[in-house]
């Protein structure tokens, strides 16, 4: 808004002596000598107290010195002396607006316009007042009146453009900015705001041109450099963007926004130390910069500096209590720290502030799922989807939750919707594969199962053979061999390797010349004793040079796909593993000489993602089994690693061999001398099945592994030897053990009779 300028035209009959006072005071005011100008005007008013021009000048000088009461009195005396003095009315309006006396200010402006209908400045200042009162349409009309009265009024055009841009009337705003530039080609702010408008419209090349024009006109325009940096960063022109931010900071060292934007750029470029410094510089300049604290928190959280990240988020919230993103980010941090109550509170606070925050509904749903509050989680997922119908991640997570509840068809629909939205969404395809395999739809499932190693998967835990600089041979896709060689590469857990090595003999029928199996070290001795492959290599011994000479390689668990495996053609010949008699004999000396021997395993490896559900919380849960003990029955503990110390803490006839087991060849030798194995879902179950040893498998109801299929009490993977005892509700191991006790009594009675 322009400052009020004293008018030089006489509006009263003014003696020549008074004219001198007017001219001299105006000259002093123009030189910045406001107090001296005020004194000269006062001298003139002593001579002629009601001179409207001098009173107007006196009011203007007083207002400039901050003496508002004196200024107002002078303006009102000028208007009283000359009721048609438009300049005095306009200047009074300016003074009253500054004092937030909007109704009186508006009346003063309108009086000035009534007195002088073509008064462009009065329309302009009225527009400023109306905009401040959010009377936007009236303000636009007032700016347009000012322009009509003064066609080259660049400031009016410029401010009209700003208001139109704020009102999202982009086409009109653009036309106005271009008119400003046509009238005044060196109007830097017009170029700048035009650039901002064009950038919002993604007309990036034009926006960049506008910014460069602004810089040419005003080389020290820091804001232009900063916004140019944002534009360049969005185009992945990182080096140019960084240079622009540095120019902005050079022009204005205290420019917090430029430091902030630079921090965002440096974080994106993985230059975390510099990004942190930029955020902290922004905060040093502007300590109340909530957004900088929040972004700093995200950076610190990614660096696992959780305490500092939390402090940063809380600073952001303290500065800006309604800062939705800070509450949301704090919730994410607290959730990762396993502080669910606080995390939930943070998410819900974010949702109070922004009920349509789809991400917060989604992450709240994830938290509620982890808290075993499935119905609330489903509701949260549905709210996220309602707000963001193309939210593929939510559909996938909803599918997982529905699958856990055995709502199979709904889960499948959710996965397929996620894939429909994003055909390259490997996590959804992976989840779908597990569902299809669980339902026994193996042919469909194996295809999607290949996404387990896809680059886009959130957690890729398997990688192809490392070959260094040596070219890796092609991955086998099921084609026939012509006197060629194949490398089988291991993946996933011990149980997976044991279950799927059954496919290796089938490869010979494809015309394979040489077959090499790479396996985990603990399985090598067992596999070497078989006739599964021409060569067995421990993965610990693998080196890149070993790949030379192979025509193809293949993941072990891709073999079911390439052999077109369905429930009707499972390679289910049992046993497909064996143990050398001398190995069995060596372990026989450690076993009691009783007619019946039963092995026990109650825990899997803690690193397994579902171990908390698949493993028994304690060996104590199996104590009901001792009630069926008799002199003809011996209990053998095969528990190794986690849980094996529990053997020493419970009463019961349990012989512990787990700590003596070296590798799976030892486990296989012990199993070969047992009559039955009772275990949770671990590799021992697969080993027993592969050896043809009867196995009773205790299965969790929550997240049951896909390979045990839906609701079956047997396994087609291990026909006639595997019996499944499933929980009837999540966590109900007592019920499972009770059914095992009943079955065990019948089994012992039958076994003793047969002997």
XYZ file of C-alpha atoms in Angstrom:
755
model
C 0.000 0.000 0.000
C 1.498 3.411 -0.978
C 2.240 5.895 1.753
C -0.058 8.950 1.874
C 1.486 11.746 -0.132
C 0.624 15.402 0.564
C -1.249 16.999 -2.276
C 0.256 20.223 -3.675
C -2.851 21.627 -5.345
C -4.604 24.483 -3.459
C -8.198 23.729 -2.555
C -8.882 26.983 -0.768
C -8.056 30.542 -1.482
C -4.501 30.560 -0.214
C -2.492 33.735 0.373
C 0.957 33.735 -1.196
C 2.564 33.660 2.259
C 0.783 30.436 3.106
C 1.857 28.965 -0.238
C 5.451 29.445 0.880
C 4.785 27.481 4.064
C 3.195 24.703 2.012
C 6.042 24.522 -0.481
C 8.788 24.627 2.133
C 7.193 22.012 4.398
C 6.578 19.706 1.421
C 10.219 20.103 0.345
C 11.533 19.240 3.810
C 9.204 16.247 4.039
C 10.450 15.031 0.665
C 14.009 15.150 2.028
C 13.033 13.070 5.052
C 13.114 15.992 7.465
C 9.653 15.309 8.827
C 9.981 17.121 12.152
C 11.228 20.283 10.445
C 8.399 20.033 7.917
C 5.929 19.714 10.788
C 7.312 22.867 12.410
C 6.988 24.903 9.183
C 3.414 23.707 8.675
C 2.596 24.628 12.256
C 3.923 28.148 11.664
C 1.646 28.475 8.665
C -1.340 27.259 10.659
C -0.718 29.967 13.244
C -1.274 32.455 10.455
C -4.207 30.602 8.898
C -5.603 27.928 11.334
C -8.255 26.618 8.929
C -6.118 26.215 5.834
C -7.173 22.771 4.566
C -3.968 22.067 2.617
C -1.709 22.874 5.564
C -3.956 20.849 7.887
C -3.735 17.889 5.496
C 0.054 18.252 5.376
C 0.237 18.609 9.137
C -1.809 15.426 9.543
C 0.458 13.553 7.152
C 3.624 14.730 8.912
C 2.171 13.811 12.324
C 1.108 10.375 11.105
C 4.612 9.767 9.752
C 6.026 10.569 13.206
C 3.532 8.186 14.855
C 1.453 10.952 16.391
C -1.836 9.436 15.275
C -4.208 11.433 17.484
C -2.734 14.720 16.266
C -2.863 13.483 12.670
C -6.505 12.430 12.918
C -7.490 15.787 14.426
C -5.664 17.628 11.626
C -7.327 15.548 8.870
C -10.759 16.060 10.373
C -10.165 19.852 10.654
C -9.074 19.872 6.981
C -12.259 18.086 5.947
C -14.373 20.361 8.107
C -12.710 23.368 6.508
C -13.069 21.929 3.019
C -15.735 19.130 2.883
C -14.783 18.243 -0.717
C -11.096 17.758 0.040
C -10.706 14.189 -1.331
C -7.012 13.862 -0.400
C -7.693 14.578 3.252
C -10.524 12.024 3.281
C -8.231 9.401 1.708
C -5.389 10.151 4.115
C -7.784 9.874 7.058
C -8.851 6.479 5.713
C -5.239 5.347 5.647
C -4.742 6.426 9.266
C -7.955 4.779 10.481
C -7.186 1.517 8.651
C -3.803 1.383 10.368
C -5.679 1.614 13.677
C -8.035 -1.265 12.636
C -10.995 1.147 12.661
C -12.234 -0.451 9.480
C -15.782 0.950 9.280
C -14.579 4.523 9.740
C -11.722 3.962 7.277
C -14.096 2.609 4.657
C -16.409 5.588 5.151
C -13.461 7.950 4.662
C -12.365 6.232 1.437
C -15.906 6.212 0.061
C -16.280 9.919 0.896
C -13.075 10.607 -1.033
C -14.483 8.676 -4.002
C -17.837 10.427 -3.755
C -16.068 13.772 -3.795
C -13.765 12.721 -6.633
C -15.218 9.733 -8.593
C -12.033 9.301 -10.606
C -9.746 9.061 -7.543
C -7.671 5.949 -8.368
C -5.621 5.946 -5.135
C -8.775 5.990 -3.005
C -10.152 2.968 -4.863
C -6.788 1.241 -4.442
C -6.626 1.825 -0.696
C -10.275 0.829 -0.326
C -9.420 -2.446 -2.091
C -6.597 -3.053 0.384
C -9.025 -2.495 3.263
C -11.702 -4.764 1.784
C -9.184 -7.545 1.162
C -8.024 -7.294 4.754
C -11.652 -7.807 5.810
C -11.899 -10.855 3.489
C -14.468 -9.091 1.324
C -12.670 -10.419 -1.703
C -15.157 -9.738 -4.501
C -15.594 -6.140 -3.376
C -11.816 -5.773 -3.163
C -11.405 -7.102 -6.713
C -14.017 -4.626 -7.932
C -12.221 -1.748 -6.158
C -8.860 -2.682 -7.735
C -10.513 -2.804 -11.133
C -12.033 0.668 -10.541
C -8.577 1.992 -9.670
C -7.232 0.564 -12.938
C -10.094 2.043 -14.938
C -9.296 5.449 -13.465
C -5.557 5.011 -14.014
C -4.768 2.550 -16.797
C -1.039 2.391 -15.980
C -1.534 1.834 -12.247
C 0.966 -1.037 -11.895
C 0.631 -1.450 -8.135
C -3.124 -1.857 -8.486
C -2.631 -4.420 -11.234
C -0.039 -6.252 -9.163
C -2.154 -6.449 -6.014
C -5.194 -7.440 -8.062
C -3.117 -10.268 -9.518
C -2.103 -11.419 -6.036
C -5.724 -11.437 -4.868
C -6.906 -13.312 -7.949
C -4.144 -15.875 -7.451
C -5.155 -16.330 -3.810
C -8.715 -16.902 -5.033
C -7.463 -19.632 -7.445
C -8.519 -17.549 -10.419
C -5.264 -18.377 -12.126
C -6.096 -17.416 -15.682
C -7.182 -13.921 -14.643
C -4.211 -13.537 -12.309
C -1.779 -14.503 -15.063
C -3.279 -11.930 -17.429
C -2.962 -9.229 -14.769
C 0.684 -10.073 -13.972
C 1.540 -9.968 -17.660
C -0.148 -6.555 -17.904
C 2.021 -5.314 -15.020
C 5.142 -6.533 -16.804
C 4.050 -4.917 -20.055
C 3.594 -1.607 -18.246
C 6.723 -1.916 -16.134
C 9.241 -4.463 -17.473
C 11.471 -4.040 -14.424
C 8.736 -5.022 -11.914
C 10.620 -7.946 -10.278
C 7.833 -9.012 -7.930
C 5.421 -9.361 -10.828
C 7.819 -11.777 -12.537
C 8.254 -13.602 -9.229
C 4.547 -14.033 -8.558
C 3.920 -14.984 -12.173
C 6.591 -17.654 -11.734
C 4.860 -18.936 -8.606
C 1.528 -19.109 -10.436
C 3.037 -20.944 -13.413
C 4.847 -23.370 -11.105
C 1.571 -24.223 -9.365
C 0.133 -24.998 -12.803
C 3.129 -27.235 -13.602
C 4.099 -24.958 -16.488
C 7.639 -25.356 -15.291
C 9.588 -24.062 -18.261
C 7.572 -20.824 -18.300
C 7.869 -20.520 -14.509
C 11.633 -20.918 -14.685
C 11.795 -18.204 -17.347
C 9.746 -15.846 -15.153
C 12.032 -16.475 -12.172
C 15.108 -15.759 -14.258
C 13.555 -12.489 -15.470
C 12.938 -11.517 -11.830
C 16.573 -12.256 -10.989
C 17.832 -10.202 -13.922
C 15.738 -7.249 -12.759
C 16.534 -7.740 -9.074
C 19.676 -9.879 -8.582
C 19.399 -9.825 -4.793
C 15.821 -11.242 -4.749
C 16.373 -14.133 -2.321
C 12.789 -15.400 -2.480
C 13.072 -15.904 -6.235
C 16.214 -17.999 -5.853
C 14.534 -20.108 -3.179
C 11.419 -20.779 -5.264
C 13.545 -21.443 -8.316
C 15.351 -24.014 -6.198
C 12.036 -25.697 -5.374
C 11.179 -25.839 -9.070
C 14.563 -27.294 -10.032
C 14.446 -29.804 -7.189
C 11.057 -31.023 -8.391
C 12.671 -31.686 -11.774
C 15.482 -33.678 -10.141
C 17.969 -31.006 -11.210
C 19.560 -31.270 -7.811
C 22.851 -29.482 -8.428
C 21.111 -26.438 -9.926
C 18.548 -26.436 -7.131
C 21.259 -26.567 -4.492
C 23.048 -23.660 -6.155
C 19.802 -21.660 -6.184
C 19.265 -22.241 -2.455
C 22.821 -21.180 -1.723
C 22.294 -18.014 -3.791
C 19.178 -17.262 -1.734
C 21.132 -17.686 1.505
C 23.992 -15.584 0.149
C 21.577 -12.778 -0.691
C 19.773 -13.077 2.638
C 21.829 -14.956 5.273
C 18.884 -14.982 7.657
C 16.519 -16.607 5.149
C 15.100 -19.519 7.141
C 12.955 -20.884 4.300
C 15.974 -21.242 2.031
C 17.827 -23.232 4.712
C 14.711 -25.351 5.192
C 14.330 -26.096 1.483
C 18.036 -26.826 1.239
C 17.630 -29.327 4.069
C 14.867 -31.109 2.156
C 17.088 -31.288 -0.928
C 20.142 -32.571 0.936
C 18.049 -35.228 2.669
C 16.735 -36.369 -0.711
C 20.354 -36.603 -1.907
C 21.217 -38.776 1.125
C 23.557 -36.111 2.495
C 22.177 -36.446 5.977
C 24.849 -34.552 7.905
C 24.503 -31.495 5.672
C 20.702 -31.758 5.702
C 20.697 -31.743 9.483
C 22.959 -28.684 9.489
C 20.594 -26.898 7.090
C 17.556 -27.613 9.263
C 19.425 -26.452 12.345
C 20.486 -23.257 10.536
C 16.840 -22.614 9.708
C 15.989 -23.032 13.392
C 18.858 -20.816 14.496
C 17.426 -18.046 12.320
C 13.800 -18.812 13.133
C 13.493 -20.674 16.473
C 9.722 -20.986 16.106
C 9.965 -22.795 12.748
C 7.737 -25.794 13.508
C 8.082 -27.321 10.032
C 11.876 -27.362 10.343
C 11.609 -29.193 13.674
C 9.251 -31.759 12.145
C 11.490 -32.414 9.134
C 14.516 -32.582 11.392
C 12.632 -35.194 13.404
C 12.040 -37.294 10.274
C 15.744 -37.103 9.420
C 16.817 -38.048 12.940
C 14.310 -40.903 13.025
C 15.753 -42.331 9.816
C 19.170 -42.212 11.477
C 17.804 -44.214 14.422
C 18.333 -41.241 16.734
C 14.947 -41.808 18.271
C 15.239 -39.659 21.395
C 16.382 -36.628 19.398
C 13.676 -37.242 16.792
C 11.000 -37.396 19.457
C 12.277 -34.170 21.002
C 12.156 -32.477 17.580
C 8.576 -33.614 16.953
C 7.504 -32.432 20.384
C 9.151 -29.031 19.780
C 7.191 -28.734 16.538
C 3.971 -29.551 18.377
C 4.774 -27.144 21.222
C 5.224 -24.363 18.671
C 2.225 -25.333 16.595
C -0.235 -27.460 18.521
C -2.411 -28.014 15.452
C 0.505 -29.280 13.337
C -1.025 -32.461 11.954
C 2.102 -33.837 10.283
C 4.133 -33.520 13.478
C 1.534 -35.483 15.463
C 1.452 -38.086 12.673
C 5.251 -38.399 12.502
C 5.434 -38.659 16.278
C 2.881 -41.457 16.100
C 5.041 -43.319 13.567
C 8.079 -42.981 15.816
C 6.238 -44.130 18.930
C 4.753 -47.077 17.061
C 8.220 -48.229 15.991
C 9.371 -47.875 19.584
C 6.587 -50.234 20.703
C 4.838 -47.474 22.660
C 1.353 -48.214 21.331
C -0.700 -46.162 23.793
C 1.247 -42.983 23.061
C 1.346 -43.745 19.333
C -2.403 -44.206 19.202
C -2.889 -40.922 21.040
C -0.663 -39.137 18.506
C -2.521 -40.618 15.529
C -5.895 -39.770 17.005
C -4.773 -36.208 17.709
C -3.700 -35.902 14.074
C -7.130 -37.138 13.028
C -8.934 -34.676 15.298
C -7.009 -31.912 13.553
C -7.438 -33.408 10.098
C -10.219 -36.019 9.915
C -9.529 -36.618 6.226
C -5.869 -37.578 6.824
C -5.856 -40.940 5.031
C -2.268 -41.834 6.012
C -3.043 -41.382 9.683
C -6.131 -43.606 9.440
C -3.958 -46.209 7.708
C -1.128 -46.173 10.250
C -3.634 -46.170 13.097
C -5.102 -49.282 11.488
C -1.667 -50.925 11.411
C -1.194 -50.122 15.102
C -4.635 -51.492 16.020
C -3.906 -54.667 14.045
C -0.653 -55.149 15.970
C -2.648 -54.657 19.175
C -4.966 -57.522 18.150
C -7.904 -55.140 17.764
C -8.939 -56.364 14.316
C -12.393 -54.827 13.991
C -11.107 -51.368 14.918
C -8.202 -51.843 12.499
C -10.552 -52.828 9.678
C -12.668 -49.746 10.376
C -9.558 -47.540 10.232
C -8.479 -49.116 6.924
C -11.934 -48.563 5.445
C -11.871 -44.905 6.487
C -8.492 -44.495 4.778
C -9.859 -46.096 1.606
C -12.993 -43.938 1.685
C -10.763 -40.863 1.757
C -8.272 -42.193 -0.789
C -9.912 -44.823 -3.012
C -6.680 -45.587 -4.884
C -4.697 -46.300 -1.694
C -3.169 -49.622 -2.752
C -1.132 -50.076 0.444
C -4.260 -49.981 2.583
C -5.993 -52.581 0.440
C -2.986 -54.871 0.794
C -2.834 -54.408 4.576
C -6.597 -54.904 4.801
C -6.131 -58.154 2.889
C -3.521 -59.345 5.395
C -5.852 -58.624 8.309
C -8.833 -60.304 6.654
C -6.643 -63.277 5.824
C -5.588 -63.576 9.449
C -9.284 -63.721 10.313
C -9.771 -66.438 7.663
C -12.089 -64.200 5.681
C -10.494 -65.611 2.570
C -12.680 -64.212 -0.188
C -12.682 -60.702 1.240
C -8.910 -60.856 1.630
C -8.451 -61.984 -1.957
C -10.685 -59.160 -3.190
C -8.621 -56.636 -1.219
C -5.331 -57.926 -2.646
C -6.672 -57.923 -6.181
C -7.947 -54.369 -5.769
C -4.481 -53.293 -4.602
C -2.956 -54.940 -7.669
C -5.583 -53.380 -9.931
C -4.594 -49.957 -8.622
C -0.879 -50.712 -8.905
C -0.014 -53.722 -11.089
C 3.629 -53.460 -9.999
C 2.755 -53.647 -6.294
C 4.877 -56.634 -5.349
C 3.888 -56.660 -1.673
C 0.223 -57.157 -2.613
C 1.111 -59.867 -5.120
C 3.262 -61.601 -2.515
C 0.444 -61.491 0.024
C -1.961 -62.817 -2.593
C 0.412 -65.693 -3.301
C 0.375 -66.773 0.350
C -3.421 -66.672 0.381
C -3.723 -68.724 -2.808
C -1.231 -71.295 -1.538
C -3.071 -71.521 1.787
C -6.306 -72.231 -0.082
C -4.598 -74.964 -2.098
C -4.773 -72.987 -5.354
C -1.156 -73.813 -5.962
C -0.903 -73.211 -9.676
C -2.097 -69.603 -9.259
C -0.099 -69.172 -6.088
C 3.312 -70.214 -7.431
C 3.225 -67.519 -10.122
C 2.631 -64.748 -7.597
C 5.064 -66.443 -5.190
C 7.896 -65.363 -7.491
C 7.432 -61.795 -6.217
C 9.181 -62.861 -3.004
C 12.480 -61.703 -4.493
C 11.187 -58.866 -6.694
C 13.147 -55.600 -6.325
C 10.000 -53.633 -5.383
C 9.178 -55.819 -2.390
C 9.365 -54.011 0.945
C 11.389 -56.769 2.590
C 13.597 -58.624 0.138
C 15.411 -61.223 2.261
C 16.799 -63.341 -0.558
C 19.297 -62.480 -3.237
C 20.703 -64.267 -6.285
C 24.157 -65.885 -6.296
C 26.908 -63.353 -5.751
C 29.195 -63.406 -8.787
C 31.279 -60.272 -8.387
C 32.396 -59.066 -11.806
C 31.626 -62.410 -13.418
C 28.421 -62.391 -15.494
C 25.671 -64.319 -13.764
C 24.118 -67.095 -15.871
C 20.414 -66.756 -16.734
C 17.791 -67.678 -14.154
C 16.132 -70.967 -15.127
C 12.482 -70.551 -16.106
C 11.526 -74.221 -16.485
C 12.752 -74.939 -20.004
C 14.266 -78.331 -20.926
C 18.008 -78.807 -20.693
C 20.273 -80.011 -23.464
C 23.225 -81.521 -21.658
C 23.507 -78.390 -19.478
C 24.287 -77.554 -15.841
C 22.116 -75.964 -13.154
C 22.915 -74.291 -9.846
C 20.203 -74.454 -7.160
C 20.416 -71.461 -4.826
C 19.071 -71.597 -1.225
C 16.489 -69.272 0.263
C 14.403 -68.654 3.353
C 14.623 -71.042 6.335
C 15.948 -74.520 7.067
C 12.457 -75.977 6.822
C 11.992 -74.517 3.340
C 15.199 -76.108 2.130
C 14.282 -79.480 3.581
C 10.746 -79.412 2.175
C 11.733 -78.524 -1.384
C 14.909 -80.536 -2.009
C 12.445 -83.298 -2.970
C 12.332 -81.646 -6.394
C 15.991 -82.192 -7.189
C 15.658 -85.777 -8.493
C 12.884 -84.562 -10.810
C 15.338 -82.212 -12.537
C 17.165 -85.171 -14.065
C 14.158 -85.856 -16.283
C 14.675 -82.463 -17.941
C 17.959 -83.536 -19.546
C 20.238 -82.019 -16.925
C 23.940 -82.877 -17.210
C 25.164 -81.515 -13.865
C 23.267 -80.381 -10.784
C 24.835 -78.404 -7.959
C 23.024 -77.617 -4.716
C 24.071 -74.707 -2.502
C 22.677 -74.978 1.027
C 23.058 -73.586 4.507
C 26.081 -74.945 6.335
C 24.013 -76.878 8.911
C 22.414 -78.933 6.108
C 25.516 -79.781 4.063
C 26.510 -83.012 5.843
C 22.950 -84.328 5.617
C 22.655 -83.497 1.910
C 26.075 -84.861 0.969
C 24.907 -88.254 2.258
C 21.962 -88.212 -0.174
C 21.943 -88.611 -3.963
C 20.239 -85.293 -4.542
C 22.934 -83.466 -6.529
C 26.284 -83.975 -8.167
C 27.798 -81.427 -5.839
C 26.723 -79.844 -2.538
C 28.271 -76.527 -1.503
C 27.790 -74.728 1.786
C 26.737 -71.134 1.243
C 29.478 -70.188 3.688
C 32.019 -71.611 1.227
C 30.541 -69.934 -1.837
C 32.740 -67.539 -3.789
C 31.916 -65.706 -7.031
C 34.328 -67.795 -9.124
C 32.229 -70.892 -8.467
C 29.550 -69.631 -10.847
C 31.803 -70.185 -13.859
C 30.616 -73.080 -16.002
C 26.937 -73.058 -15.013
C 24.378 -72.637 -17.758
C 21.502 -71.676 -15.417
C 20.718 -70.986 -11.790
C 17.401 -71.220 -9.903
C 15.973 -70.493 -6.463
C 15.006 -73.692 -4.676
C 11.430 -72.580 -4.040
C 10.864 -71.713 -7.703
C 10.941 -75.432 -8.587
C 7.240 -76.039 -7.738
C 6.301 -73.356 -10.284
C 8.502 -74.814 -13.010
C 7.124 -78.307 -12.428
C 3.511 -77.069 -12.457
C 2.843 -78.371 -8.958
C -0.780 -78.714 -7.820
C -2.378 -80.608 -4.938
C -2.958 -83.471 -7.373
C 0.663 -83.951 -8.411
C 2.699 -83.091 -5.319
C 5.994 -84.994 -5.257
C 4.952 -86.739 -2.073
C 7.090 -89.879 -2.073
C 8.134 -90.317 1.532
C 10.875 -90.670 2.668
C 13.076 -88.691 0.335
C 15.906 -88.237 2.853
C 17.814 -90.949 4.694
C 20.569 -91.331 7.290
C 23.587 -93.589 7.110
C 23.269 -96.576 9.483
C 26.586 -95.807 11.181
C 25.375 -92.293 12.010
C 22.188 -93.724 13.524
C 24.209 -96.255 15.481
C 26.448 -93.564 16.989
C 23.452 -91.684 18.343
C 21.662 -94.837 19.462
C 24.066 -95.073 22.391
C 22.668 -91.769 23.698
C 19.059 -92.925 23.540
C 17.229 -94.904 26.244
C 16.457 -98.510 25.383
C 12.702 -98.239 25.737
C 10.061 -99.598 23.354
C 8.715 -96.117 22.571
C 10.610 -92.861 22.070
C 8.979 -89.502 21.456
C 10.885 -86.363 20.497
C 9.825 -82.866 21.515
C 10.519 -79.407 20.085
C 8.571 -76.460 21.525
C 10.283 -73.394 20.096
C 11.524 -72.200 16.724
C 14.170 -69.619 15.941
C 13.285 -66.264 17.546
C 14.234 -64.370 14.373
C 11.240 -65.837 12.538
C 8.673 -63.067 11.975
C 5.828 -65.153 13.435
C 7.809 -66.935 16.128
C 5.886 -65.320 18.983
C 2.776 -67.100 17.716
C 4.166 -70.383 16.333
C 6.361 -71.229 19.349
C 5.076 -72.278 22.754
C 5.578 -69.586 25.382
C 6.996 -72.197 27.753
C 7.815 -75.884 28.003
C 5.458 -75.920 30.989
C 2.556 -76.068 28.543
C 3.627 -79.621 27.652
C 3.626 -80.949 31.219
C 0.193 -82.603 30.710
C 2.024 -85.033 28.413
C 3.849 -86.519 31.398
C 0.494 -87.812 32.649
C 0.614 -90.529 29.987
C 4.185 -91.573 30.735
C 4.983 -95.186 31.530
C 8.148 -97.296 31.771
C 7.913 -98.194 28.096
C 7.999 -94.553 26.960
C 10.944 -92.113 26.838
C 10.717 -88.394 26.115
C 13.597 -86.895 24.116
C 14.239 -83.149 23.893
C 15.537 -82.067 20.491
C 15.268 -78.403 21.435
C 18.421 -76.521 20.428
C 19.112 -72.849 21.030
C 16.150 -70.822 22.265
C 14.219 -72.675 24.967
C 16.622 -75.541 25.605
C 17.495 -74.250 29.103
C 13.868 -74.774 30.138
C 14.561 -78.509 30.354
C 16.364 -77.906 33.646
C 13.509 -75.953 35.203
C 10.620 -78.412 34.999
C 9.994 -81.786 36.588
C 9.439 -84.569 34.100
C 10.994 -87.582 32.404
C 12.760 -85.608 29.658
C 16.148 -86.580 28.206
C 17.787 -83.528 26.635
C 19.951 -84.087 23.546
C 19.463 -80.713 21.859
C 22.666 -79.126 23.088
C 24.692 -82.066 21.709
C 23.319 -81.730 18.192
C 25.895 -80.358 15.767
C 23.916 -80.072 12.558
C 20.883 -81.520 10.799
C 22.621 -84.816 10.113
C 22.692 -85.345 13.895
C 19.032 -84.340 14.178
C 18.162 -86.746 11.364
C 20.023 -89.606 13.057
C 18.151 -89.038 16.326
C 14.799 -88.731 14.542
C 15.431 -91.994 12.720
C 15.489 -93.743 16.085
C 12.248 -92.176 17.335
C 8.712 -93.445 17.001
C 7.037 -90.049 17.052
C 7.914 -86.365 17.049
C 5.710 -83.715 18.648
C 6.795 -80.243 17.687
C 5.793 -76.749 16.726
C 6.187 -75.426 13.177
C 9.970 -75.606 12.775
C 12.500 -77.292 10.514
C 12.394 -80.426 12.687
C 8.838 -81.068 11.475
C 9.993 -80.983 7.859
C 12.984 -83.159 8.637
C 10.781 -85.749 10.348
C 8.387 -85.689 7.400
C 11.221 -86.023 4.868
C 12.553 -89.031 6.792
C 9.113 -90.611 7.049
C 9.009 -90.318 10.853
C 5.489 -89.752 12.261
C 5.147 -86.145 13.353
C 2.416 -84.359 15.278
C 2.597 -80.713 14.403
C 1.232 -78.085 16.816
C -0.051 -75.120 14.815
C -0.956 -71.597 15.858
C -4.309 -70.277 14.693
C -2.780 -66.845 14.032
C -0.854 -66.531 10.778
C -0.604 -70.257 10.181
C 1.998 -70.926 7.513
C 0.593 -71.381 4.006
C 2.070 -74.846 3.479
C -0.258 -76.442 6.036
C -3.252 -75.301 3.968
C -6.709 -74.494 5.326
C -8.287 -76.491 8.154
C -6.601 -79.808 7.273
C -5.521 -82.328 9.909
C -2.975 -83.891 7.563
C -0.421 -82.628 5.054
C -0.253 -83.731 1.411
C 3.374 -82.664 1.482
C 4.082 -85.432 4.030
C 1.313 -87.995 3.468
C 0.612 -90.598 6.162
C 3.289 -89.261 8.555
C 2.168 -85.721 9.415
C -0.781 -84.981 11.726
C -1.810 -81.395 12.378
C -3.126 -80.198 15.744
C -4.434 -76.671 15.248
C -5.450 -74.069 17.778
C -9.189 -73.476 17.663
C -8.678 -69.869 18.734
C -5.615 -67.614 18.810
C -3.212 -68.455 21.640
C -5.103 -71.547 22.872
C -2.163 -73.914 23.308
C -3.811 -75.540 26.308
C -6.612 -76.842 24.084
C -4.091 -78.167 21.569
C -2.094 -80.004 24.244
C -5.297 -81.460 25.721
C -6.155 -82.993 22.330
C -2.593 -84.255 21.955
C -2.878 -86.010 25.341
C -6.042 -87.814 24.216
C -4.472 -88.815 20.910
C -1.280 -89.861 22.664
C -3.089 -92.285 24.952
C -4.663 -93.934 21.938
C -1.337 -93.965 20.070
C 0.536 -95.569 22.982
C -2.114 -98.208 23.457
C -2.064 -99.072 19.769
C 1.738 -99.024 19.587
C 2.128 -101.340 22.563
C -0.462 -103.715 21.136
C 1.347 -103.842 17.780
C 4.609 -104.589 19.501
